[in-house]
CSV table of C-alpha atoms in Angstrom, one decimal:
chain,number,residue,atom,x,y,z
W,1,UNK,CA,78.3,-81.8,60.8
W,2,UNK,CA,77.8,-81.1,64.3
W,3,UNK,CA,74.3,-79.7,65.3
W,4,UNK,CA,73.1,-78.5,68.4
W,5,UNK,CA,69.4,-78.6,69.1
W,6,UNK,CA,67.9,-76.6,72.0
W,7,UNK,CA,64.4,-77.7,73.1
W,8,UNK,CA,62.1,-76.7,76.1
W,9,UNK,CA,61.5,-80.2,77.4
W,10,UNK,CA,63.0,-83.5,77.1
W,11,UNK,CA,61.8,-85.5,74.2
W,12,UNK,CA,62.3,-89.1,75.9
W,13,UNK,CA,59.8,-90.9,75.7
W,14,UNK,CA,58.2,-89.4,72.8
W,15,UNK,CA,54.7,-89.7,73.8
W,16,UNK,CA,53.2,-86.5,72.8
W,17,UNK,CA,53.3,-83.8,70.0
W,18,UNK,CA,56.3,-81.7,70.6
W,19,UNK,CA,58.6,-84.5,72.1
W,20,UNK,CA,57.7,-86.7,68.9
W,21,UNK,CA,58.8,-83.9,66.5
W,22,UNK,CA,62.0,-83.1,68.3
W,23,UNK,CA,62.7,-87.1,68.7
W,24,UNK,CA,62.0,-87.6,65.0
W,25,UNK,CA,64.2,-84.6,64.0
W,26,UNK,CA,67.2,-86.2,66.1
W,27,UNK,CA,66.5,-89.5,64.7
W,28,UNK,CA,66.5,-88.5,61.1
W,29,UNK,CA,69.4,-86.3,61.2
W,30,UNK,CA,71.3,-89.0,62.5
W,31,UNK,CA,70.4,-91.1,59.9
W,32,UNK,CA,72.0,-88.3,57.7
W,33,UNK,CA,75.3,-88.6,59.6
W,34,UNK,CA,74.9,-85.6,61.6
W,35,UNK,CA,76.6,-85.6,65.0
W,36,UNK,CA,73.8,-84.3,67.4
W,37,UNK,CA,74.1,-82.6,70.9
W,38,UNK,CA,70.6,-82.0,72.5
W,39,UNK,CA,70.5,-79.4,75.4
W,40,UNK,CA,66.9,-79.9,76.9
W,41,UNK,CA,65.3,-77.6,79.6
W,42,UNK,CA,63.7,-80.3,81.9
W,43,UNK,CA,60.8,-78.2,82.9
W,44,UNK,CA,58.6,-78.8,85.9
W,45,UNK,CA,55.6,-79.5,83.9
W,46,UNK,CA,56.9,-82.1,81.9
W,47,UNK,CA,59.6,-83.3,84.1
W,48,UNK,CA,61.6,-86.5,83.1
W,49,UNK,CA,64.1,-88.5,85.4
W,50,UNK,CA,66.9,-88.5,82.8
W,51,UNK,CA,68.5,-91.4,84.9
W,52,UNK,CA,65.2,-93.6,83.8
W,53,UNK,CA,65.8,-93.1,79.9
W,54,UNK,CA,66.4,-96.3,78.1
W,55,UNK,CA,66.4,-95.5,74.5
W,56,UNK,CA,69.2,-96.3,71.8
W,57,UNK,CA,68.8,-92.9,70.3
W,58,UNK,CA,69.6,-91.5,73.9
W,59,UNK,CA,72.8,-93.2,73.9
W,60,UNK,CA,73.6,-92.1,70.2
W,61,UNK,CA,73.7,-88.3,71.4
W,62,UNK,CA,75.5,-85.9,73.6
W,63,UNK,CA,72.7,-84.8,75.8
W,64,UNK,CA,72.5,-82.3,78.5
W,65,UNK,CA,69.7,-80.9,80.7
W,66,UNK,CA,68.8,-78.2,83.2
W,67,UNK,CA,65.9,-78.7,85.4
W,68,UNK,CA,63.7,-75.5,85.5
W,69,UNK,CA,60.6,-74.6,87.4
W,70,UNK,CA,58.0,-73.1,84.9
W,71,UNK,CA,54.9,-73.1,87.3
W,72,UNK,CA,52.6,-70.3,87.1
W,73,UNK,CA,53.6,-68.0,90.1
W,74,UNK,CA,50.4,-65.4,90.9
W,75,UNK,CA,52.9,-62.7,92.0
W,76,UNK,CA,55.3,-63.1,88.8
W,77,UNK,CA,52.4,-63.1,86.7
W,78,UNK,CA,51.3,-60.0,88.1
W,79,UNK,CA,54.4,-57.9,88.3
W,80,UNK,CA,55.1,-59.0,84.8
W,81,UNK,CA,52.3,-57.0,83.6
W,82,UNK,CA,54.4,-53.9,84.4
W,83,UNK,CA,57.4,-55.3,82.3
W,84,UNK,CA,58.1,-55.3,78.5
W,85,UNK,CA,58.4,-59.3,78.4
W,86,UNK,CA,56.1,-62.1,77.6
W,87,UNK,CA,55.3,-64.3,80.7
W,88,UNK,CA,54.7,-67.0,78.6
W,89,UNK,CA,58.2,-67.1,77.5
W,90,UNK,CA,60.2,-65.6,80.3
W,91,UNK,CA,59.1,-68.6,82.5
W,92,UNK,CA,61.4,-70.7,80.4
W,93,UNK,CA,64.6,-68.4,81.2
W,94,UNK,CA,66.9,-69.2,83.8
W,95,UNK,CA,70.3,-67.6,84.4
W,96,UNK,CA,71.9,-70.8,85.6
W,97,UNK,CA,70.6,-72.8,82.5
W,98,UNK,CA,72.2,-69.8,80.5
W,99,UNK,CA,75.4,-70.6,82.2
W,100,UNK,CA,75.4,-74.3,81.5
W,101,UNK,CA,74.6,-73.5,77.9
W,102,UNK,CA,77.4,-71.1,77.8
W,103,UNK,CA,79.8,-73.7,79.0
W,104,UNK,CA,78.6,-76.0,76.3
W,105,UNK,CA,79.3,-73.5,73.7
W,106,UNK,CA,82.6,-72.7,75.1
W,107,UNK,CA,83.7,-76.4,75.0
W,108,UNK,CA,82.5,-77.2,71.7
W,109,UNK,CA,81.9,-75.6,68.2
W,110,UNK,CA,78.9,-76.3,66.3
W,111,UNK,CA,77.9,-75.7,62.8
W,112,UNK,CA,74.1,-75.5,63.4
W,113,UNK,CA,72.2,-74.6,66.2
W,114,UNK,CA,68.4,-75.3,66.1
W,115,UNK,CA,66.0,-73.7,68.3
W,116,UNK,CA,62.8,-76.1,68.7
W,117,UNK,CA,60.3,-73.7,69.5
W,118,UNK,CA,59.6,-70.2,70.9
W,119,UNK,CA,60.3,-71.1,74.5
W,120,UNK,CA,64.1,-71.6,74.0
W,121,UNK,CA,64.5,-68.3,71.9
W,122,UNK,CA,65.6,-66.5,75.3
W,123,UNK,CA,68.8,-68.3,75.1
W,124,UNK,CA,69.6,-66.8,71.5
W,125,UNK,CA,71.9,-64.1,72.8
W,126,UNK,CA,74.1,-66.5,74.6
W,127,UNK,CA,74.2,-68.4,71.4
W,128,UNK,CA,75.2,-65.8,69.4
W,129,UNK,CA,77.7,-64.5,72.0
W,130,UNK,CA,79.8,-67.7,72.1
W,131,UNK,CA,79.1,-69.4,68.6
W,132,UNK,CA,79.4,-68.8,65.0
W,133,UNK,CA,77.1,-71.5,64.2
W,134,UNK,CA,74.2,-71.0,61.5
W,135,UNK,CA,71.0,-70.6,63.6
W,136,UNK,CA,67.6,-72.1,62.7
W,137,UNK,CA,64.2,-71.4,64.4
W,138,UNK,CA,61.7,-74.0,64.4
W,139,UNK,CA,58.1,-72.6,64.9
W,140,UNK,CA,56.1,-75.6,66.2
W,141,UNK,CA,53.2,-73.3,66.6
W,142,UNK,CA,52.5,-69.6,65.9
W,143,UNK,CA,52.2,-69.3,69.7
W,144,UNK,CA,50.4,-66.0,70.1
W,145,UNK,CA,47.7,-67.4,67.7
W,146,UNK,CA,47.0,-70.0,70.3
W,147,UNK,CA,46.1,-67.7,73.0
W,148,UNK,CA,44.3,-65.4,70.6
W,149,UNK,CA,42.0,-67.8,69.4
W,150,UNK,CA,41.4,-69.1,73.2
W,151,UNK,CA,40.7,-65.4,74.1
W,152,UNK,CA,38.1,-65.3,71.3
W,153,UNK,CA,36.2,-68.3,73.0
W,154,UNK,CA,36.4,-67.0,76.6
W,155,UNK,CA,33.2,-65.5,78.0
W,156,UNK,CA,34.5,-64.5,81.3
W,157,UNK,CA,35.7,-61.0,80.8
W,158,UNK,CA,38.4,-60.7,83.0
W,159,UNK,CA,40.1,-64.0,82.0
W,160,UNK,CA,39.4,-62.9,78.3
W,161,UNK,CA,41.1,-59.7,78.8
W,162,UNK,CA,44.0,-61.2,80.4
W,163,UNK,CA,44.4,-64.0,77.5
W,164,UNK,CA,44.3,-61.1,75.2
W,165,UNK,CA,47.1,-59.3,76.8
W,166,UNK,CA,49.4,-62.6,76.9
W,167,UNK,CA,48.4,-62.9,73.2
W,168,UNK,CA,49.7,-59.3,72.3
W,169,UNK,CA,52.9,-60.0,74.5
W,170,UNK,CA,53.5,-63.1,72.4
W,171,UNK,CA,53.0,-61.6,69.1
W,172,UNK,CA,55.4,-58.8,69.7
W,173,UNK,CA,58.1,-61.2,71.1
W,174,UNK,CA,57.6,-63.5,68.0
W,175,UNK,CA,57.7,-60.6,65.5
W,176,UNK,CA,60.7,-59.1,67.3
W,177,UNK,CA,62.6,-62.5,67.3
W,178,UNK,CA,61.6,-64.1,63.9
W,179,UNK,CA,64.4,-62.4,61.8
W,180,UNK,CA,67.2,-62.9,63.9
W,181,UNK,CA,68.0,-66.3,62.6
W,182,UNK,CA,69.6,-67.6,59.3
W,183,UNK,CA,66.4,-69.7,58.6
W,184,UNK,CA,63.0,-70.4,59.8
W,185,UNK,CA,61.1,-73.5,59.5
W,186,UNK,CA,57.4,-73.7,59.7
W,187,UNK,CA,55.5,-76.7,60.3
W,188,UNK,CA,52.7,-76.2,58.0
W,189,UNK,CA,52.0,-73.8,55.1
W,190,UNK,CA,49.3,-72.0,56.9
W,191,UNK,CA,51.7,-71.3,59.5
W,192,UNK,CA,54.4,-70.3,57.1
W,193,UNK,CA,51.7,-67.5,55.8
W,194,UNK,CA,51.5,-66.3,59.3
W,195,UNK,CA,55.1,-65.9,59.5
W,196,UNK,CA,55.2,-63.9,56.6
W,197,UNK,CA,52.5,-61.6,57.8
W,198,UNK,CA,54.3,-61.3,61.2
W,199,UNK,CA,57.3,-59.8,58.9
W,200,UNK,CA,59.3,-62.8,58.5
W,201,UNK,CA,62.2,-61.8,55.9
W,202,UNK,CA,64.6,-64.2,56.4
W,203,UNK,CA,64.6,-67.9,54.5
W,204,UNK,CA,61.4,-70.0,55.2
W,205,UNK,CA,60.7,-73.4,54.5
W,206,UNK,CA,57.8,-75.7,55.5
W,207,UNK,CA,59.0,-79.1,57.6
W,208,UNK,CA,55.6,-80.9,58.6
W,209,UNK,CA,55.5,-83.5,61.3
W,210,UNK,CA,57.7,-86.6,60.3
W,211,UNK,CA,57.2,-89.9,61.5
W,212,UNK,CA,59.1,-93.3,61.4
W,213,UNK,CA,56.5,-95.7,59.7
W,214,UNK,CA,58.1,-98.7,61.0
W,215,UNK,CA,56.9,-98.0,64.6
W,216,UNK,CA,53.3,-97.6,63.1
W,217,UNK,CA,52.2,-101.3,62.9
W,218,UNK,CA,48.6,-102.0,61.9
W,219,UNK,CA,46.7,-105.0,63.2
W,220,UNK,CA,43.2,-104.9,62.3
W,221,UNK,CA,42.4,-108.0,64.3
W,222,UNK,CA,43.0,-106.0,67.5
W,223,UNK,CA,40.8,-103.2,66.6
W,224,UNK,CA,37.1,-103.1,68.4
W,225,UNK,CA,34.4,-101.8,66.8
W,226,UNK,CA,32.1,-99.7,67.3
W,227,UNK,CA,34.6,-97.5,69.2
W,228,UNK,CA,35.5,-93.7,69.4
W,229,UNK,CA,38.5,-92.4,71.0
W,230,UNK,CA,40.2,-89.2,71.5
W,231,UNK,CA,44.0,-88.9,72.7
W,232,UNK,CA,45.8,-85.9,73.6
W,233,UNK,CA,47.7,-84.3,76.5
W,234,UNK,CA,45.1,-82.6,78.9
W,235,UNK,CA,47.5,-79.9,80.3
W,236,UNK,CA,47.4,-78.3,76.8
W,237,UNK,CA,44.4,-76.1,77.2
W,238,UNK,CA,42.8,-76.4,73.5
W,239,UNK,CA,42.7,-80.1,74.1
W,240,UNK,CA,40.9,-79.8,77.3
W,241,UNK,CA,38.4,-77.1,76.0
W,242,UNK,CA,37.8,-79.2,72.7
W,243,UNK,CA,37.1,-82.3,74.7
W,244,UNK,CA,34.7,-80.6,77.0
W,245,UNK,CA,32.6,-79.2,74.1
W,246,UNK,CA,32.2,-82.8,72.7
W,247,UNK,CA,31.3,-84.4,75.9
W,248,UNK,CA,28.6,-81.9,76.8
W,249,UNK,CA,27.1,-80.9,73.5
W,250,UNK,CA,27.8,-84.0,71.3
W,251,UNK,CA,28.5,-87.2,73.4
W,252,UNK,CA,25.1,-87.5,75.1
W,253,UNK,CA,23.3,-87.8,71.6
W,254,UNK,CA,26.0,-90.0,70.3
W,255,UNK,CA,25.8,-92.4,73.0
W,256,UNK,CA,22.0,-93.3,72.3
W,257,UNK,CA,23.0,-94.4,68.9
W,258,UNK,CA,24.1,-97.8,70.2
W,259,UNK,CA,24.4,-99.5,73.5
W,260,UNK,CA,27.6,-101.2,72.2
W,261,UNK,CA,29.1,-97.9,71.3
W,262,UNK,CA,32.3,-96.8,73.5
W,263,UNK,CA,34.2,-93.7,73.8
W,264,UNK,CA,37.5,-93.8,75.1
W,265,UNK,CA,39.5,-90.8,76.0
W,266,UNK,CA,43.2,-91.0,77.1
W,267,UNK,CA,46.2,-88.6,77.6
W,268,UNK,CA,48.8,-87.5,80.1
W,269,UNK,CA,47.6,-85.1,83.0
W,270,UNK,CA,44.0,-86.2,82.5
W,271,UNK,CA,41.9,-83.8,84.4
W,272,UNK,CA,39.8,-85.0,87.3
W,273,UNK,CA,36.6,-83.6,85.8
W,274,UNK,CA,36.6,-86.0,83.0
W,275,UNK,CA,36.4,-89.0,85.3
W,276,UNK,CA,33.5,-87.6,86.9
W,277,UNK,CA,31.1,-87.5,83.6
W,278,UNK,CA,28.0,-89.3,83.9
W,279,UNK,CA,28.0,-91.6,81.3
W,280,UNK,CA,28.2,-95.5,81.2
W,281,UNK,CA,30.0,-96.0,77.8
W,282,UNK,CA,32.7,-93.2,78.4
W,283,UNK,CA,35.9,-94.8,79.5
W,284,UNK,CA,38.5,-92.6,80.9
W,285,UNK,CA,42.0,-94.2,80.8
W,286,UNK,CA,44.3,-91.3,81.6
W,287,UNK,CA,47.8,-91.7,80.5
W,288,UNK,CA,48.4,-94.9,78.4
W,289,UNK,CA,51.8,-97.0,78.4
W,290,UNK,CA,51.7,-97.6,74.5
W,291,UNK,CA,49.8,-94.7,72.6
W,292,UNK,CA,50.5,-96.7,69.3
W,293,UNK,CA,48.8,-99.9,70.7
W,294,UNK,CA,46.0,-97.8,72.2
W,295,UNK,CA,45.3,-96.1,68.6
W,296,UNK,CA,45.4,-99.4,67.0
W,297,UNK,CA,42.8,-101.0,69.3
W,298,UNK,CA,40.2,-98.4,68.6
W,299,UNK,CA,38.3,-97.5,65.3
W,300,UNK,CA,37.3,-93.7,64.6
W,301,UNK,CA,39.5,-90.9,66.2
W,302,UNK,CA,37.9,-87.8,67.5
W,303,UNK,CA,39.8,-84.6,67.5
W,304,UNK,CA,37.2,-81.5,68.5
W,305,UNK,CA,39.8,-78.9,68.6
W,306,UNK,CA,38.2,-75.2,68.6
W,307,UNK,CA,41.5,-73.2,68.9
W,308,UNK,CA,45.2,-73.8,68.5
W,309,UNK,CA,48.0,-73.6,65.9
W,310,UNK,CA,50.6,-75.7,64.3
W,311,UNK,CA,50.0,-79.4,63.1
W,312,UNK,CA,48.1,-82.0,65.3
W,313,UNK,CA,50.8,-84.7,65.8
W,314,UNK,CA,48.1,-87.0,66.9
W,315,UNK,CA,46.1,-86.7,63.6
W,316,UNK,CA,49.1,-87.6,61.8
W,317,UNK,CA,49.6,-90.7,64.0
W,318,UNK,CA,46.2,-91.5,63.5
W,319,UNK,CA,46.7,-91.3,59.8
W,320,UNK,CA,49.6,-93.6,60.1
W,321,UNK,CA,47.8,-96.0,62.1
W,322,UNK,CA,45.0,-96.3,59.1
W,323,UNK,CA,42.2,-94.4,61.4
W,324,UNK,CA,39.3,-92.8,60.2
W,325,UNK,CA,39.6,-89.3,61.8
W,326,UNK,CA,36.6,-87.0,62.4
W,327,UNK,CA,38.1,-83.7,63.3
W,328,UNK,CA,37.1,-79.9,63.2
W,329,UNK,CA,38.6,-77.8,60.4
W,330,UNK,CA,40.8,-76.2,63.2
W,331,UNK,CA,42.3,-79.5,64.1
W,332,UNK,CA,43.2,-80.6,60.5
W,333,UNK,CA,44.7,-77.1,59.6
W,334,UNK,CA,47.9,-77.4,58.0
W,335,UNK,CA,47.3,-81.1,57.2
W,336,UNK,CA,47.3,-82.2,53.5
W,337,UNK,CA,44.0,-84.0,53.6
W,338,UNK,CA,40.6,-83.9,52.1
W,339,UNK,CA,37.1,-84.0,53.6
W,340,UNK,CA,35.6,-87.5,52.5
W,341,UNK,CA,38.8,-89.1,51.0
W,342,UNK,CA,41.3,-89.4,54.0
W,343,UNK,CA,39.6,-87.6,56.7
W,344,UNK,CA,35.9,-86.2,57.8
W,345,UNK,CA,35.8,-82.6,58.8
W,346,UNK,CA,32.9,-81.8,61.4
W,347,UNK,CA,32.7,-78.2,63.0
W,348,UNK,CA,29.2,-78.3,64.6
W,349,UNK,CA,27.6,-80.8,66.8
W,350,UNK,CA,25.3,-81.8,64.0
W,351,UNK,CA,28.1,-82.5,61.8
W,352,UNK,CA,29.8,-84.7,64.3
W,353,UNK,CA,26.6,-86.7,64.9
W,354,UNK,CA,26.2,-87.4,61.2
W,355,UNK,CA,29.6,-88.1,60.7
W,356,UNK,CA,29.8,-90.8,63.5
W,357,UNK,CA,26.4,-92.2,62.4
W,358,UNK,CA,27.8,-92.7,58.9
W,359,UNK,CA,30.8,-94.5,60.3
W,360,UNK,CA,29.2,-96.8,62.6
W,361,UNK,CA,26.5,-97.6,60.1
W,362,UNK,CA,28.7,-98.2,57.1
W,363,UNK,CA,31.9,-100.0,58.4
W,364,UNK,CA,33.1,-100.0,54.8
W,365,UNK,CA,33.3,-96.1,54.8
W,366,UNK,CA,35.6,-95.6,57.6
W,367,UNK,CA,37.9,-98.5,56.7
W,368,UNK,CA,38.4,-97.1,53.2
W,369,UNK,CA,38.9,-93.4,54.7
W,370,UNK,CA,41.5,-94.8,56.9
W,371,UNK,CA,43.4,-96.7,54.2
W,372,UNK,CA,43.7,-93.3,52.2
W,373,UNK,CA,44.8,-91.6,55.4
W,374,UNK,CA,47.7,-94.0,55.7
W,375,UNK,CA,48.7,-93.3,52.2
W,376,UNK,CA,48.5,-89.6,52.6
W,377,UNK,CA,50.7,-89.8,55.9
W,378,UNK,CA,53.4,-92.0,54.1
W,379,UNK,CA,53.3,-89.5,51.1
W,380,UNK,CA,53.7,-86.2,53.3
W,381,UNK,CA,55.2,-87.2,56.8
W,382,UNK,CA,58.0,-89.8,56.2
W,383,UNK,CA,60.9,-89.0,58.2
W,384,UNK,CA,63.8,-90.0,56.1
W,385,UNK,CA,63.1,-87.8,53.4
W,386,UNK,CA,62.0,-84.9,55.7
W,387,UNK,CA,65.6,-85.2,57.5
W,388,UNK,CA,67.5,-85.4,54.3
W,389,UNK,CA,66.0,-82.1,53.2
W,390,UNK,CA,66.7,-80.4,56.5
W,391,UNK,CA,70.4,-81.6,56.3
W,392,UNK,CA,70.7,-80.2,52.7
W,393,UNK,CA,69.5,-76.9,54.1
W,394,UNK,CA,72.1,-77.0,56.6
W,395,UNK,CA,74.7,-77.9,53.8
W,396,UNK,CA,73.3,-74.7,51.9
W,397,UNK,CA,73.8,-72.4,54.8
W,398,UNK,CA,77.2,-73.4,55.6
W,399,UNK,CA,78.2,-73.1,51.9
W,400,UNK,CA,76.9,-69.5,51.7
W,401,UNK,CA,79.7,-67.0,51.7
W,402,UNK,CA,77.3,-64.0,53.0
W,403,UNK,CA,76.0,-64.3,56.5
W,404,UNK,CA,72.0,-63.2,56.2
W,405,UNK,CA,72.0,-61.9,59.6
W,406,UNK,CA,75.0,-59.3,58.7
W,407,UNK,CA,73.7,-58.7,55.3
């Protein structure tokens, strides 16, 4: 079976949420015997030097990429207001990239073309024109939901108005596109329900984040305690917003609990403001070379998201590494976990304070929650089972006599 995956960034190395999901999808499908071609938009925000990729998985696929500038342009953003397009999405479209994809489709025939996220959907028309493959849309997020929630929390009226505008455009685009595929994959059950509310009438399945658990080796002898940590890309606005709230509203009181307590924050594109916080016990590491080693070395994971959509990959990774995770309801949305069993839910400053206090005064509690978290992650997020189910859906689509898009 020949499968073409389209991604809006290069998933090598798999060092943040979206690349991890795409990378593990490729790995799992290869394990099922699929022949994989990957076409990636090598966008300016997450640019990767392809010549520096050294990964056996990279060598096992037919890889194509196109470098594209997606930086926000004030004039383009302004003129976009008077169009009927979503600026969030249109920044990822380039006629030269479309031509490269067209040539690829002319040269090869594919059984399945899978669009990894909304930002590659602008290339759907060219795929339909030059391929008879079954078409799948993988919704990594409900994109308009992210911006809608950001707008709700924005206090500066002009900025809130613009965020609301972006959200409406994104919602209209998602509603327009979702039924143009043979199959849609949601990343969580809440997202599946939202897609149904958007009017999704095509086949719809849930595929949570999948991990290769061989990569997540736990060594408790290297875990320092008491330590808190946060890990996330700071170029994603919900991460930045949530961490600012935690540092401003919660950390000053937490820091006074113990002179030995340390809070480590790491992630790519770390904003300058985080290095300027006045706190002796806050350690800002920026981007780390090995995220798994970083997670292993710390005890308690803090995920204070106040907005967002989809499924937080870093929480699944934290669960895989047997971490006690303290997260907001928003952060844990869509993950099969239960407060007090395999995660601690905290939505207010007081709840975070009480949860952290419990963990550092009752070490057995955070260890127990971490052990339960690992078992839960293994049950719901194992790569091979997920890939086999996805591959079987491909087979069902190919065996169907009637084309759902023309029905």
